[in-house]
Amino acid sequence: MLAPVDLSRIAQCLTEIGDEIRDAFERATNPPENDPDVPLEALDRLLVTLETSALEPARDGEFGLCARERALTQRLVHGLDLLAELAAIARALQLPTLARRVSTLALPLSCWVLRHGGELLRPAPLVDAAAGLANTTANPDELVALHRLISEILDGIGTERLQDPAGPEAARAWRVLLYNRAIVATRTQQPPLMHEAFEALIELAPELAPGFFREGMEQMETHDYPEPVRALMQAYYSRWAQETRLH
């Protein structure tokens, strides 16, 4: 389940996950070299620091604001690294479900920092987290919540950054996130969300659109989607299949 964009709830999830990882670490015959207490304690300190920074009034003047934003951005980078370290420990302990739960926390943590003025410099962890949730979630409400969160993150980055990201690796990651949002929108079975996600994919990653709609039509054939969903996918597929043939 996707944790809400709330530091106390993220901390609660980490406590629950951390207890299970610690237990497995202590029982392991050949435990991994890295102790899970190290990233867990560092994440706890980081969340406290973020909470404190959110309560501090912004200083007057542009310099103060920029300094605060830079600090939030750096803390997010550190937080994503710590989540990746903890997930790696969980995988080493043969705990793939817990590893996915840890990785998923990258989404609400990043969204929280974006809401408070920080930047997201490395989108790859979010791409992995969104893909993992999209592939394992069937509950319609959870899919809608995931779509909403991905949309907020993409909106927080802004169209200009999406079109001119920092380097080819980031560019690819943003395109994949747009693609994944379109998949999630389809699985919500809500045409308005599908239309919004499809149009964004076409505008910002047009090279991915033909393959997406082709795969979408294949999914329509193998799954029992409602007729409005099928009709919308068919309309986009027909449009892009024709444009592909013309080019």
Coordinates of N, CA, C and O in Angstrom, one line a residue, residues 29-153:
T29 N 21.7 -16.9 9.1 CA 23.0 -17.7 9.3 C 24.1 -17.0 8.7 O 25.2 -16.9 9.3
N30 N 24.0 -16.4 7.5 CA 25.0 -15.7 6.9 C 24.4 -14.3 6.5 O 24.0 -14.0 5.4
P31 N 24.4 -13.4 7.5 CA 23.8 -12.1 7.3 C 24.6 -11.2 6.4 O 25.8 -11.4 6.2
P32 N 24.0 -10.3 5.7 CA 24.7 -9.4 4.8 C 25.7 -8.5 5.6 O 25.5 -8.4 6.8
E33 N 26.7 -8.0 4.9 CA 27.7 -7.2 5.6 C 27.1 -6.0 6.3 O 27.6 -5.6 7.4
N34 N 26.2 -5.3 5.6 CA 25.7 -4.1 6.1 C 24.6 -4.3 7.1 O 23.6 -5.1 6.9
D35 N 24.7 -3.6 8.3 CA 23.7 -3.7 9.3 C 22.5 -2.8 9.0 O 22.7 -1.6 8.8
P36 N 21.3 -3.3 9.1 CA 20.1 -2.5 8.7 C 19.9 -1.3 9.7 O 19.3 -0.3 9.4
D37 N 20.5 -1.4 10.9 CA 20.3 -0.3 11.9 C 21.0 1.0 11.4 O 20.5 2.0 11.7
V38 N 22.0 0.8 10.6 CA 22.7 2.0 10.1 C 21.8 2.9 9.2 O 21.5 4.1 9.5
P39 N 21.2 2.4 8.1 CA 20.3 3.2 7.3 C 19.0 3.6 8.1 O 18.5 4.6 7.9
L40 N 18.5 2.6 8.9 CA 17.3 2.9 9.6 C 17.4 4.1 10.6 O 16.6 5.0 10.7
E41 N 18.5 4.1 11.3 CA 18.8 5.2 12.3 C 19.0 6.5 11.5 O 18.6 7.6 11.9
A42 N 19.7 6.4 10.4 CA 20.0 7.6 9.6 C 18.7 8.2 9.0 O 18.5 9.4 9.0
L43 N 17.8 7.3 8.6 CA 16.5 7.7 8.0 C 15.7 8.4 9.1 O 15.0 9.4 8.9
D44 N 15.7 7.8 10.3 CA 15.0 8.4 11.4 C 15.5 9.9 11.7 O 14.7 10.8 11.9
R45 N 16.8 10.1 11.7 CA 17.3 11.4 11.9 C 16.9 12.3 10.8 O 16.6 13.5 11.0
L46 N 17.0 11.8 9.6 CA 16.7 12.6 8.4 C 15.2 13.1 8.5 O 14.9 14.3 8.2
L47 N 14.3 12.2 8.8 CA 12.9 12.6 8.9 C 12.6 13.7 9.9 O 11.8 14.6 9.8
V48 N 13.3 13.5 11.1 CA 13.2 14.6 12.1 C 13.7 15.9 11.6 O 13.1 17.0 11.8
T49 N 14.9 15.9 10.9 CA 15.4 17.1 10.3 C 14.5 17.7 9.3 O 14.3 19.0 9.3
L50 N 13.9 16.9 8.5 CA 12.9 17.5 7.5 C 11.7 18.1 8.2 O 11.3 19.2 7.8
E51 N 11.2 17.4 9.2 CA 10.0 17.9 9.9 C 10.4 19.3 10.6 O 9.6 20.2 10.6
T52 N 11.6 19.4 11.2 CA 12.0 20.6 11.8 C 12.1 21.7 10.8 O 11.7 22.9 11.0
S53 N 12.7 21.4 9.6 CA 12.9 22.4 8.6 C 11.6 22.9 8.1 O 11.5 24.1 7.7
A54 N 10.6 22.1 8.0 CA 9.2 22.5 7.6 C 8.6 23.5 8.5 O 7.8 24.3 8.1
L55 N 8.9 23.4 9.8 CA 8.3 24.3 10.8 C 9.0 25.6 10.9 O 8.5 26.5 11.5
E56 N 10.2 25.7 10.4 CA 11.0 26.9 10.5 C 10.5 27.9 9.5 O 10.2 27.6 8.4
P57 N 10.3 29.2 10.0 CA 9.8 30.2 9.0 C 10.9 30.5 8.0 O 12.1 30.4 8.3
A58 N 10.5 30.7 6.7 CA 11.4 31.0 5.7 C 12.1 32.4 6.0 O 11.4 33.3 6.4
R59 N 13.4 32.4 5.8 CA 14.1 33.7 6.0 C 13.8 34.7 4.9 O 13.5 34.3 3.8
D60 N 13.9 35.9 5.3 CA 13.7 37.0 4.3 C 14.8 37.0 3.3 O 15.9 36.7 3.6
G61 N 14.4 37.3 2.1 CA 15.4 37.5 1.0 C 15.6 36.2 0.2 O 15.4 35.1 0.7
E62 N 16.0 36.4 -1.0 CA 16.2 35.3 -2.0 C 17.2 34.4 -1.5 O 17.1 33.2 -1.7
F63 N 18.3 34.8 -0.9 CA 19.4 33.9 -0.6 C 19.0 32.9 0.5 O 19.3 31.7 0.4
G64 N 18.2 33.4 1.4 CA 17.7 32.4 2.5 C 16.8 31.4 1.9 O 16.9 30.2 2.2
L65 N 15.9 31.7 1.0 CA 15.0 30.8 0.4 C 15.8 29.8 -0.4 O 15.5 28.6 -0.4
C66 N 16.8 30.2 -1.2 CA 17.5 29.3 -2.1 C 18.3 28.4 -1.2 O 18.5 27.2 -1.5
A67 N 18.9 28.8 -0.1 CA 19.6 28.0 0.8 C 18.7 26.9 1.4 O 19.1 25.7 1.5
R68 N 17.5 27.2 1.7 CA 16.6 26.2 2.3 C 16.2 25.2 1.2 O 16.2 24.0 1.5
E69 N 16.0 25.6 0.0 CA 15.6 24.7 -1.1 C 16.8 23.8 -1.4 O 16.6 22.6 -1.6
R70 N 18.0 24.3 -1.4 CA 19.2 23.5 -1.6 C 19.3 22.4 -0.5 O 19.7 21.3 -0.8
A71 N 19.1 22.8 0.7 CA 19.2 21.9 1.8 C 18.2 20.8 1.7 O 18.5 19.6 1.9
L72 N 17.0 21.1 1.3 CA 15.9 20.1 1.1 C 16.3 19.1 0.0 O 16.1 17.9 0.1
T73 N 16.8 19.7 -1.1 CA 17.2 18.9 -2.2 C 18.3 17.9 -1.8 O 18.2 16.7 -2.2
Q74 N 19.3 18.4 -1.1 CA 20.4 17.5 -0.7 C 19.9 16.4 0.3 O 20.4 15.3 0.2
R75 N 19.0 16.8 1.2 CA 18.5 15.8 2.1 C 17.6 14.7 1.4 O 17.6 13.6 1.8
L76 N 16.9 15.1 0.3 CA 16.2 14.1 -0.4 C 17.1 13.2 -1.1 O 16.9 11.9 -1.1
V77 N 18.2 13.7 -1.7 CA 19.2 12.8 -2.3 C 19.7 11.8 -1.3 O 19.8 10.6 -1.6
H78 N 20.0 12.3 -0.1 CA 20.5 11.4 1.0 C 19.5 10.4 1.4 O 19.8 9.2 1.6
G79 N 18.2 10.8 1.5 CA 17.2 9.9 1.9 C 16.9 8.8 0.9 O 16.7 7.7 1.2
L80 N 17.0 9.2 -0.4 CA 16.8 8.2 -1.4 C 17.9 7.2 -1.4 O 17.7 6.0 -1.7
D81 N 19.1 7.6 -1.1 CA 20.3 6.7 -1.0 C 20.1 5.8 0.1 O 20.4 4.6 0.0
L82 N 19.6 6.3 1.3 CA 19.4 5.4 2.4 C 18.3 4.4 2.2 O 18.4 3.2 2.6
L83 N 17.2 4.8 1.5 CA 16.2 3.8 1.2 C 16.7 2.7 0.2 O 16.4 1.6 0.4
A84 N 17.5 3.1 -0.7 CA 18.1 2.1 -1.6 C 19.0 1.2 -0.9 O 19.0 0.0 -1.1
E85 N 19.8 1.7 0.1 CA 20.7 0.8 0.9 C 19.8 -0.2 1.7 O 20.2 -1.3 1.8
L86 N 18.8 0.3 2.3 CA 17.9 -0.5 3.2 C 17.2 -1.6 2.3 O 17.1 -2.8 2.7
A87 N 16.8 -1.2 1.1 CA 16.1 -2.2 0.2 C 17.1 -3.2 -0.2 O 16.8 -4.4 -0.3
A88 N 18.4 -2.8 -0.4 CA 19.4 -3.8 -0.8 C 19.6 -4.8 0.3 O 19.8 -6.0 0.0
I89 N 19.6 -4.4 1.5 CA 19.8 -5.3 2.7 C 18.6 -6.3 2.7 O 18.8 -7.5 3.0
A90 N 17.4 -5.7 2.5 CA 16.2 -6.6 2.5 C 16.3 -7.7 1.4 O 16.0 -8.8 1.6
R91 N 16.8 -7.3 0.2 CA 16.9 -8.3 -0.8 C 18.0 -9.3 -0.5 O 17.8 -10.5 -0.8
A92 N 19.1 -8.9 0.1 CA 20.1 -9.8 0.5 C 19.6 -10.8 1.6 O 20.1 -11.9 1.7
L93 N 18.6 -10.4 2.3 CA 18.0 -11.3 3.3 C 16.9 -12.1 2.8 O 16.1 -12.7 3.5
Q94 N 16.7 -12.1 1.4 CA 15.6 -12.8 0.7 C 14.3 -12.3 1.2 O 13.4 -13.1 1.5
L95 N 14.1 -11.0 1.3 CA 12.9 -10.4 1.7 C 12.4 -9.4 0.6 O 12.4 -8.2 0.7
P96 N 12.0 -9.9 -0.6 CA 11.7 -9.1 -1.7 C 10.5 -8.2 -1.5 O 10.4 -7.0 -2.0
T97 N 9.5 -8.7 -0.8 CA 8.3 -7.9 -0.5 C 8.7 -6.6 0.4 O 8.2 -5.5 0.1
L98 N 9.5 -6.9 1.4 CA 9.9 -5.7 2.2 C 10.8 -4.8 1.4 O 10.7 -3.6 1.6
A99 N 11.6 -5.3 0.5 CA 12.5 -4.5 -0.3 C 11.6 -3.5 -1.2 O 11.9 -2.3 -1.3
R100 N 10.5 -4.1 -1.7 CA 9.6 -3.3 -2.5 C 8.9 -2.2 -1.7 O 8.7 -1.1 -2.1
R101 N 8.5 -2.6 -0.5 CA 7.9 -1.6 0.4 C 8.8 -0.5 0.8 O 8.4 0.7 0.8
V102 N 10.1 -0.8 1.0 CA 11.1 0.3 1.3 C 11.2 1.2 0.1 O 11.2 2.4 0.2
S103 N 11.4 0.6 -1.1 CA 11.6 1.4 -2.3 C 10.4 2.3 -2.6 O 10.5 3.4 -3.1
T104 N 9.2 1.8 -2.3 CA 8.0 2.6 -2.5 C 8.0 3.9 -1.8 O 7.4 4.8 -2.2
L105 N 8.6 3.9 -0.6 CA 8.6 5.1 0.2 C 9.3 6.3 -0.5 O 9.2 7.4 -0.1
A106 N 10.1 6.0 -1.6 CA 10.7 7.1 -2.3 C 9.6 8.0 -2.9 O 9.9 9.2 -3.1
L107 N 8.5 7.5 -3.2 CA 7.4 8.3 -3.8 C 6.9 9.4 -2.8 O 6.9 10.6 -3.1
P108 N 6.3 9.0 -1.7 CA 5.8 10.0 -0.8 C 6.9 10.9 -0.2 O 6.7 12.1 0.0
L109 N 8.1 10.4 0.0 CA 9.2 11.2 0.5 C 9.6 12.3 -0.5 O 9.7 13.5 -0.2
S110 N 9.7 11.9 -1.8 CA 10.0 12.9 -2.8 C 8.9 13.9 -3.0 O 9.2 15.1 -3.1
C111 N 7.7 13.5 -2.9 CA 6.6 14.4 -3.1 C 6.5 15.4 -1.9 O 6.3 16.6 -2.1
W112 N 6.8 14.9 -0.7 CA 6.9 15.9 0.5 C 7.9 16.9 0.2 O 7.7 18.1 0.5
V113 N 9.1 16.6 -0.2 CA 10.2 17.6 -0.4 C 9.8 18.5 -1.5 O 10.0 19.7 -1.4
L114 N 9.2 18.0 -2.6 CA 8.7 18.9 -3.7 C 7.7 19.9 -3.2 O 7.7 21.1 -3.5
R115 N 6.8 19.5 -2.3 CA 5.8 20.4 -1.8 C 6.4 21.5 -1.0 O 5.8 22.6 -0.9
H116 N 7.6 21.2 -0.4 CA 8.2 22.2 0.5 C 9.3 23.0 -0.2 O 10.1 23.6 0.5
G117 N 9.4 22.9 -1.5 CA 10.3 23.7 -2.2 C 11.6 23.1 -2.7 O 12.4 23.8 -3.3
G118 N 11.8 21.8 -2.3 CA 13.0 21.2 -2.8 C 12.9 20.7 -4.2 O 11.9 20.8 -4.9
E119 N 14.0 20.1 -4.8 CA 14.0 19.6 -6.1 C 14.3 18.1 -6.1 O 14.9 17.6 -5.2
L120 N 13.9 17.5 -7.2 CA 14.2 16.0 -7.4 C 15.2 15.9 -8.5 O 14.9 16.1 -9.6
L121 N 16.4 15.6 -8.1 CA 17.5 15.6 -9.1 C 17.6 14.2 -9.8 O 18.1 14.1 -10.9
R122 N 17.3 13.1 -9.0 CA 17.4 11.8 -9.6 C 16.1 11.1 -9.5 O 15.6 10.6 -8.5
P123 N 15.4 11.0 -10.7 CA 14.1 10.4 -10.8 C 14.1 8.9 -10.8 O 13.0 8.3 -10.6
A124 N 15.2 8.2 -11.0 CA 15.3 6.8 -11.2 C 14.6 6.0 -10.1 O 13.8 5.1 -10.3
P125 N 14.9 6.4 -8.8 CA 14.2 5.6 -7.7 C 12.7 5.7 -7.8 O 12.0 4.7 -7.4
L126 N 12.2 6.8 -8.2 CA 10.7 6.9 -8.3 C 10.1 6.1 -9.4 O 9.1 5.5 -9.3
V127 N 10.9 6.0 -10.5 CA 10.5 5.2 -11.6 C 10.3 3.7 -11.2 O 9.3 3.0 -11.5
D128 N 11.4 3.2 -10.5 CA 11.3 1.9 -10.0 C 10.2 1.6 -9.0 O 9.5 0.6 -9.1
A129 N 10.0 2.6 -8.1 CA 8.9 2.5 -7.1 C 7.5 2.5 -7.8 O 6.7 1.7 -7.4
A130 N 7.3 3.4 -8.7 CA 6.0 3.5 -9.4 C 5.8 2.2 -10.2 O 4.6 1.7 -10.2
A131 N 6.8 1.7 -10.9 CA 6.6 0.5 -11.7 C 6.3 -0.7 -10.8 O 5.4 -1.5 -11.1
G132 N 7.0 -0.8 -9.6 CA 6.7 -1.9 -8.7 C 5.3 -1.9 -8.2 O 4.6 -2.9 -8.1
L133 N 4.8 -0.7 -7.8 CA 3.4 -0.5 -7.3 C 2.4 -0.8 -8.4 O 1.4 -1.5 -8.2
A134 N 2.7 -0.3 -9.6 CA 1.7 -0.5 -10.7 C 1.6 -2.0 -11.0 O 0.5 -2.5 -11.4
N135 N 2.7 -2.8 -10.9 CA 2.6 -4.2 -11.2 C 2.0 -5.1 -10.1 O 1.7 -6.2 -10.4
T136 N 1.9 -4.5 -8.9 CA 1.5 -5.4 -7.8 C 0.2 -4.9 -7.2 O -0.3 -5.5 -6.3
T137 N -0.4 -3.8 -7.7 CA -1.6 -3.2 -7.1 C -2.8 -3.4 -8.0 O -2.7 -3.1 -9.2
A138 N -3.8 -3.9 -7.5 CA -5.1 -4.1 -8.3 C -6.2 -3.3 -7.7 O -7.2 -3.1 -8.4
N139 N -6.1 -2.9 -6.5 CA -7.2 -2.1 -5.8 C -7.4 -0.8 -6.6 O -6.5 0.0 -6.7
P140 N -8.6 -0.5 -7.0 CA -8.9 0.7 -7.8 C -8.5 2.0 -7.0 O -8.0 2.9 -7.6
D141 N -8.9 2.1 -5.7 CA -8.6 3.3 -4.9 C -7.1 3.5 -4.8 O -6.6 4.6 -4.9
E142 N -6.3 2.4 -4.6 CA -4.9 2.5 -4.5 C -4.3 3.0 -5.8 O -3.3 3.7 -5.9
L143 N -4.8 2.5 -6.9 CA -4.3 2.9 -8.3 C -4.6 4.4 -8.5 O -3.8 5.1 -9.1
V144 N -5.8 4.8 -8.1 CA -6.1 6.3 -8.2 C -5.1 7.1 -7.4 O -4.6 8.2 -7.8
A145 N -4.9 6.6 -6.2 CA -3.9 7.4 -5.3 C -2.5 7.4 -5.9 O -1.8 8.4 -5.8
L146 N -2.1 6.3 -6.5 CA -0.8 6.2 -7.1 C -0.8 7.2 -8.3 O 0.2 7.9 -8.5
H147 N -1.8 7.2 -9.1 CA -1.9 8.1 -10.3 C -1.8 9.5 -9.8 O -1.1 10.4 -10.4
R148 N -2.5 9.9 -8.7 CA -2.5 11.2 -8.2 C -1.1 11.6 -7.7 O -0.7 12.8 -8.0
L149 N -0.4 10.7 -7.1 CA 0.9 11.0 -6.5 C 1.9 11.2 -7.7 O 2.7 12.1 -7.6
I150 N 1.9 10.3 -8.7 CA 2.8 10.5 -9.8 C 2.5 11.8 -10.5 O 3.5 12.5 -10.9
S151 N 1.3 12.1 -10.7 CA 0.9 13.4 -11.3 C 1.4 14.6 -10.6 O 1.9 15.5 -11.2
E152 N 1.3 14.5 -9.2 CA 1.8 15.7 -8.4 C 3.3 15.8 -8.6 O 3.8 16.9 -8.6
I153 N 4.0 14.7 -8.6 CA 5.4 14.7 -8.7 C 5.8 15.3 -10.1 O 6.7 16.2 -10.2

